Coordinates of C-alpha atoms in Angstrom, one line a residue:
X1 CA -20.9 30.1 -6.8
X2 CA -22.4 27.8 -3.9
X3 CA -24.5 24.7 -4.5
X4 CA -26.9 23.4 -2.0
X5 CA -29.0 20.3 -1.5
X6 CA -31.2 18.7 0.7
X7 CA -32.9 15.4 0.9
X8 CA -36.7 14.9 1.1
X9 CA -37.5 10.8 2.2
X10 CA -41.3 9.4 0.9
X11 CA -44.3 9.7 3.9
X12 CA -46.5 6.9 4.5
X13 CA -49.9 8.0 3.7
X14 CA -51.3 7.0 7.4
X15 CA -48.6 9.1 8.8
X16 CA -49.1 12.2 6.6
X17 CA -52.5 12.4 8.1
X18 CA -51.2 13.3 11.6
X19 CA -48.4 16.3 9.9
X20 CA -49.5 19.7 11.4
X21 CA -48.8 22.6 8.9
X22 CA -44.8 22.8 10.0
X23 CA -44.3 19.2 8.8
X24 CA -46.3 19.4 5.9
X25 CA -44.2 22.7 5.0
X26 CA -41.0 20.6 6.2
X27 CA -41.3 17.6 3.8
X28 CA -43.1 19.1 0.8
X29 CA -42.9 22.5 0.7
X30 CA -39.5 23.9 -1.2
X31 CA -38.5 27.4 -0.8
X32 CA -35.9 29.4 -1.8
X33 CA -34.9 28.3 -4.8
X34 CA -33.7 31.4 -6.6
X35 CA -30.7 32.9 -4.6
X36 CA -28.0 35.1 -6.5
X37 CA -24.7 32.6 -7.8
X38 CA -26.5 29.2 -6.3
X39 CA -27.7 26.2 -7.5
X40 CA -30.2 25.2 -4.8
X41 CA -31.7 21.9 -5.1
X42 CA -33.9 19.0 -3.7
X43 CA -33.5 15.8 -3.8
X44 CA -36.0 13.9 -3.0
X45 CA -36.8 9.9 -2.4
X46 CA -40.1 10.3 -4.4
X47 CA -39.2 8.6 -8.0
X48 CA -35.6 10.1 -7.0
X49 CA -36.5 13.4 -9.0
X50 CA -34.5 16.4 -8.0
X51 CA -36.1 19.7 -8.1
X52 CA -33.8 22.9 -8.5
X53 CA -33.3 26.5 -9.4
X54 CA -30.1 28.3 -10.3
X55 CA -29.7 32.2 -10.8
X56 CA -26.5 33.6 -12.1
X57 CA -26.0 36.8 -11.7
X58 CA -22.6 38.4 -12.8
X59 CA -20.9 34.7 -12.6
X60 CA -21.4 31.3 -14.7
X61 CA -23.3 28.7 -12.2
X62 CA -21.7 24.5 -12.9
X63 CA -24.2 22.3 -12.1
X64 CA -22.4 20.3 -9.8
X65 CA -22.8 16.3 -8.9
X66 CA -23.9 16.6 -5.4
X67 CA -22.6 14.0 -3.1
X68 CA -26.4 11.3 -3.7
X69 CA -25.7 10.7 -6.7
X70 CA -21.5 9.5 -6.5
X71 CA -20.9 10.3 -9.8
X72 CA -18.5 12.5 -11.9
X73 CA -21.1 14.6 -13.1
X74 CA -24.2 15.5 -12.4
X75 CA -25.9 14.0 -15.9
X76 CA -24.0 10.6 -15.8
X77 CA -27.0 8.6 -15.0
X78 CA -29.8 11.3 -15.1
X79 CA -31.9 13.6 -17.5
X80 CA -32.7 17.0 -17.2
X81 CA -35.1 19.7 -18.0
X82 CA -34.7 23.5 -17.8
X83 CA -37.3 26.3 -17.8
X84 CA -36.4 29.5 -17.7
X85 CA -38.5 31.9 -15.7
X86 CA -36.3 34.9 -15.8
X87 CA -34.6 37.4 -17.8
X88 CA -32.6 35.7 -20.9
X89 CA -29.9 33.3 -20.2
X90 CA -27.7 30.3 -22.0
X91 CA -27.2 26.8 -21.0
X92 CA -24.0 25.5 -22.1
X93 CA -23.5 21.7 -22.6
X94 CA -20.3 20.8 -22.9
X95 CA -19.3 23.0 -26.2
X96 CA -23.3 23.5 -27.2
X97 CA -24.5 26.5 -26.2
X98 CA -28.5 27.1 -25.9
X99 CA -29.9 30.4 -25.3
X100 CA -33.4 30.5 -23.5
X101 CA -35.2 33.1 -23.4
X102 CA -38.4 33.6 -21.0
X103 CA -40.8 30.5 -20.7
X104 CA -38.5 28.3 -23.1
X105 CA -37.3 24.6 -21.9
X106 CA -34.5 22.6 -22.7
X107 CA -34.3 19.3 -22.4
X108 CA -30.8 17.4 -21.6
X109 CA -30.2 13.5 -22.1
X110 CA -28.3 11.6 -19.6
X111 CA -24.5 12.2 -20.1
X112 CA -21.1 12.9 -18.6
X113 CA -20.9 16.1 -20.1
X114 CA -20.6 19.5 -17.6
X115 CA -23.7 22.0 -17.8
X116 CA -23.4 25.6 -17.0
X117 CA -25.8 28.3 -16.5
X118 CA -25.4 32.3 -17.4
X119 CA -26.9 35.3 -17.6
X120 CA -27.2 37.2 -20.5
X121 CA -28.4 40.4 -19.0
X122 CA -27.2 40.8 -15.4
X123 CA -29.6 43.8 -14.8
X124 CA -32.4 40.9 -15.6
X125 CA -31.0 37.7 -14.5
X126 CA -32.5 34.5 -15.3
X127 CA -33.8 32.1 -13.2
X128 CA -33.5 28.4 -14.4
X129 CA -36.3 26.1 -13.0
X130 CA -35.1 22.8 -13.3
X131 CA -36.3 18.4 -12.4
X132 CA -33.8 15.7 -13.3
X133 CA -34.8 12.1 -12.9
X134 CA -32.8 8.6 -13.4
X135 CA -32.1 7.7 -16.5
X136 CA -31.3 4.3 -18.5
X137 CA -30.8 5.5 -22.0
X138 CA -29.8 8.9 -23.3
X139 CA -31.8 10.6 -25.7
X140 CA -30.9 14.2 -27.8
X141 CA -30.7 16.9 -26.3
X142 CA -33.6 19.7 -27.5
X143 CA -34.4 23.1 -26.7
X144 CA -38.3 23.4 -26.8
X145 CA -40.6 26.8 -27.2
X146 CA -44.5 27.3 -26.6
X147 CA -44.3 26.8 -30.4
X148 CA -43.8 23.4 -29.9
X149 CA -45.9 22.6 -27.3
X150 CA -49.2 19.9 -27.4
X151 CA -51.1 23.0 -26.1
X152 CA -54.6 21.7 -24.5
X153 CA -57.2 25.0 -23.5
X154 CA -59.3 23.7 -20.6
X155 CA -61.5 24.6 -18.2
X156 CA -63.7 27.6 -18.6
X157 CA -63.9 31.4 -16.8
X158 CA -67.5 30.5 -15.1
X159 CA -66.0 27.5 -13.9
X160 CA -62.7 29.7 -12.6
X161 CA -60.5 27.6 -14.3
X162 CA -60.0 28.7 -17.8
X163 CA -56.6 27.1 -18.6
X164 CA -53.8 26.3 -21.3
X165 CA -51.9 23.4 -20.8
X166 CA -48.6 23.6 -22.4
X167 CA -47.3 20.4 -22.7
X168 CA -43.5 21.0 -23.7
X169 CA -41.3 17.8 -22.5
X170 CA -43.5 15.0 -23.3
X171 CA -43.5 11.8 -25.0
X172 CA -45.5 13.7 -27.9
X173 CA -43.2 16.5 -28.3
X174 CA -39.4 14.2 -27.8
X175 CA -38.5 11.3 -26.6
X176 CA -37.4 10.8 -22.6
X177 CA -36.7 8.1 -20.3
X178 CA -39.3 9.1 -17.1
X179 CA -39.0 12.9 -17.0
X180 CA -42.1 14.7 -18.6
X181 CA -42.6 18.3 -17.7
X182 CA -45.0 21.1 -19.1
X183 CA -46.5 24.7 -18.0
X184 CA -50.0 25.5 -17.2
X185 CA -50.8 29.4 -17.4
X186 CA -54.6 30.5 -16.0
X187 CA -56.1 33.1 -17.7
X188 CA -57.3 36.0 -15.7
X189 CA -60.5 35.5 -13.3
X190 CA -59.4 31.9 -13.2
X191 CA -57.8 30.4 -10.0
X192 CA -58.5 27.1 -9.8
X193 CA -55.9 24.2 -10.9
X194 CA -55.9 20.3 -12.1
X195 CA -59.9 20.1 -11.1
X196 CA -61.0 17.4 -11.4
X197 CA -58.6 16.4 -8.3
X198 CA -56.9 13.3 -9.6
X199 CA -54.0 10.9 -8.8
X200 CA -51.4 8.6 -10.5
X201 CA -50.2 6.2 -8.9
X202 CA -47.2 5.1 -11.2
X203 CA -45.8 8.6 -11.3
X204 CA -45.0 11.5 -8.5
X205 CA -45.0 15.3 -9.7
X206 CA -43.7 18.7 -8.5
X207 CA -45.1 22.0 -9.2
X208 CA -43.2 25.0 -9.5
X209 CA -45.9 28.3 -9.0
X210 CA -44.5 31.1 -10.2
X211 CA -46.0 34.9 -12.0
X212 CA -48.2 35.1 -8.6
X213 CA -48.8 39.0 -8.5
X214 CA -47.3 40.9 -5.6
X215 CA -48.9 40.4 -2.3
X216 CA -50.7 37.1 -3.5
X217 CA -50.8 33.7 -2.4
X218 CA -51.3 30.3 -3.7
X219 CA -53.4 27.5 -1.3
X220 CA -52.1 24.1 -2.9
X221 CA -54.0 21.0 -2.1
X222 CA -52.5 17.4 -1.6
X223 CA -53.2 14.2 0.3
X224 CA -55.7 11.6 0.0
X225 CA -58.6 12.3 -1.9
X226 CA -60.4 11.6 1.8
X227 CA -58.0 13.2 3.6
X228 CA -56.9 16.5 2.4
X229 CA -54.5 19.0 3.5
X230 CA -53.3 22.2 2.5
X231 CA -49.7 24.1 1.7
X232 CA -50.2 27.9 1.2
X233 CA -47.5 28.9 -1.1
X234 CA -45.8 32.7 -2.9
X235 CA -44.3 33.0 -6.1
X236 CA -41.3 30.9 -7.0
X237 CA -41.8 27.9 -4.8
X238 CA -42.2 24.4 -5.4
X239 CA -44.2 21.6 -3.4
X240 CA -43.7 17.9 -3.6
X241 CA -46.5 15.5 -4.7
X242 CA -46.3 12.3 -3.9
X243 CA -47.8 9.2 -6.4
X244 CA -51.1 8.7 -3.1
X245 CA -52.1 12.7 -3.3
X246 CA -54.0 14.7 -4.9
X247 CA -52.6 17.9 -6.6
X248 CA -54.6 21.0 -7.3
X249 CA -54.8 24.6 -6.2
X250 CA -56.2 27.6 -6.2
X251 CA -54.8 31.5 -5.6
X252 CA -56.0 34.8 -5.1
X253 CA -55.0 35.8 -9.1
X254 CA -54.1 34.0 -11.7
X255 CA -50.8 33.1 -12.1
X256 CA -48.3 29.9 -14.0
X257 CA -47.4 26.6 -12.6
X258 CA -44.8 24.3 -13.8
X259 CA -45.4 20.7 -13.3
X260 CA -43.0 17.5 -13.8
X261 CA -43.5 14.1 -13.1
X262 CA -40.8 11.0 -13.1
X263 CA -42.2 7.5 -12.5
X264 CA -42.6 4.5 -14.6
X265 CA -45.6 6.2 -16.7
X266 CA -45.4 8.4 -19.7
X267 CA -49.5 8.4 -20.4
X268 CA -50.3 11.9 -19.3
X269 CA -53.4 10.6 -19.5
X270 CA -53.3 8.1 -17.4
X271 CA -55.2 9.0 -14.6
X272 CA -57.7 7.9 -11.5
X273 CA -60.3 11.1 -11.3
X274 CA -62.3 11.9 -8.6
X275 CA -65.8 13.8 -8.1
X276 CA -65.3 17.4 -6.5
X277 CA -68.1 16.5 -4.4
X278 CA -66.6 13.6 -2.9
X279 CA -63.0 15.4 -1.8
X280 CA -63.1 15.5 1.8

């Protein structure tokens, strides 16, 4: 197995107004997450969160405590959460093994404890989407389905944005220190994401796209509410939002995000809105 990391530092929002599209890709855009026998991750300066993707394929993938955090192990002084986005695969905790199985999360207090991913099919691997964020207290661990979910439908299909919000590790659903993280799946003839635009500023978030149909494309939208600027994303890639920007998209099909946030807040509904009409 190989594990790879990068760092991402915070922009100044009067700087990220000057980024052409190659910056904008440099510093928010994260690619290649899902490579055979790695564990590819970001970390980035925004609330610290770390966004990562493992896929074992024929091997058993260690998270392993990258060099940022000097520590022993990669949960010392951090929680975790898991989707999985692939075939059906197991997440072992130190002697607790939890299978998950396509859209299922897992959520993993802070620990010194050594976490392994696998493969149960090899032929169908699965992919692990994960964000870890700081950590002051350490809470159970707990595997969580769609079952479990605060689901909120949203949106309608006139409006192209008919929408279920699965909110899966929340503050409703189990306890966590800053990490809250959930799936949104649009229905089909809806593209449009997370309109109203809106920001937070005591939180950051990352979304994870992902079921984008072949030979489609996802435009995301951050920056300023008055400043706007656009990332044009595939399938299984993740963008970086930062606590000033605005975070919505739209695609040429339907398709699933994954969102997380770390930050001082645990309101999801804590939120500064703006009119569509004033988005510039």
């Amino acid at each position: 197995m190989k594990t790879n990391y990068e760092l991402r530092y915070a922009s100044n929002p009067r700087d990220a107004k000057s980024y052409d599209t190659t910056r904008l890709r440099e510093d928010f855009l994260i690619q290649n997450l899902f490579v055979n026998n790695e564990v590819n991750m970001v970390y980035s300066m925004y609330d610290r969160l770390i966004v990562g993707g493992a896929k074992p394929v024929g091997e058993v993938l260690t998270l392993e405590a990258i060099d940022p955090l000097k520590a022993t192990y990669f949960l010392s002084r951090r929680e975790l959460g898991i989707f999985n986005v692939g075939g059906p695969g197991c997440v072992k905790v130190g002697d607790t093994a939890f299978d998950l199985n396509y859209k299922e999360a897992l959520y993993l207090g802070a620990g010194e404890r050594t976490v392994t991913f696998e493969s149960l099919d090899d032929k169908n691997p699965a992919k692990f989407y994960f964000n870890s964020a700081p950590a002051h207290k350490t809470y159970p661990d707990k595997k969580v389905t769609k079952a479990d979910a605060v689901v909120a439908e949203m949106g309608s299909l006139e409006g192209s944005n008919h929408r279920n919000i699965n909110k899966m590790l929340v503050s409703q659903v189990l306890e966590t220190c800053q990490l809250q993280m959930g799936m949104t799946e649009l229905q089909p003839g809806s593209v449009w994401n997370t309109m109203p635009a809106h920001t937070h500023s005591r939180r950051m978030e990352a979304y994870f796209y992902f079921e984008v149909p072949e030979g489609n494309a996802v435009c995301h939208f951050m920056g300023e509410p008055t400043e706007t600027r656009h990332i044009w994303m595939k399938g299984d890639e993740a963008v970086l939002s930062p606590e000033w920007s605005i975070h919505s998209a739209a695609a040429t099909s339907n398709y699933t995000f994954i969102w997380g946030m770390g930050g001082e807040n645990l309101d999801y509904g804590d939120q500064d809105f703006y009119k569509n009409t004033d988005l510039r």
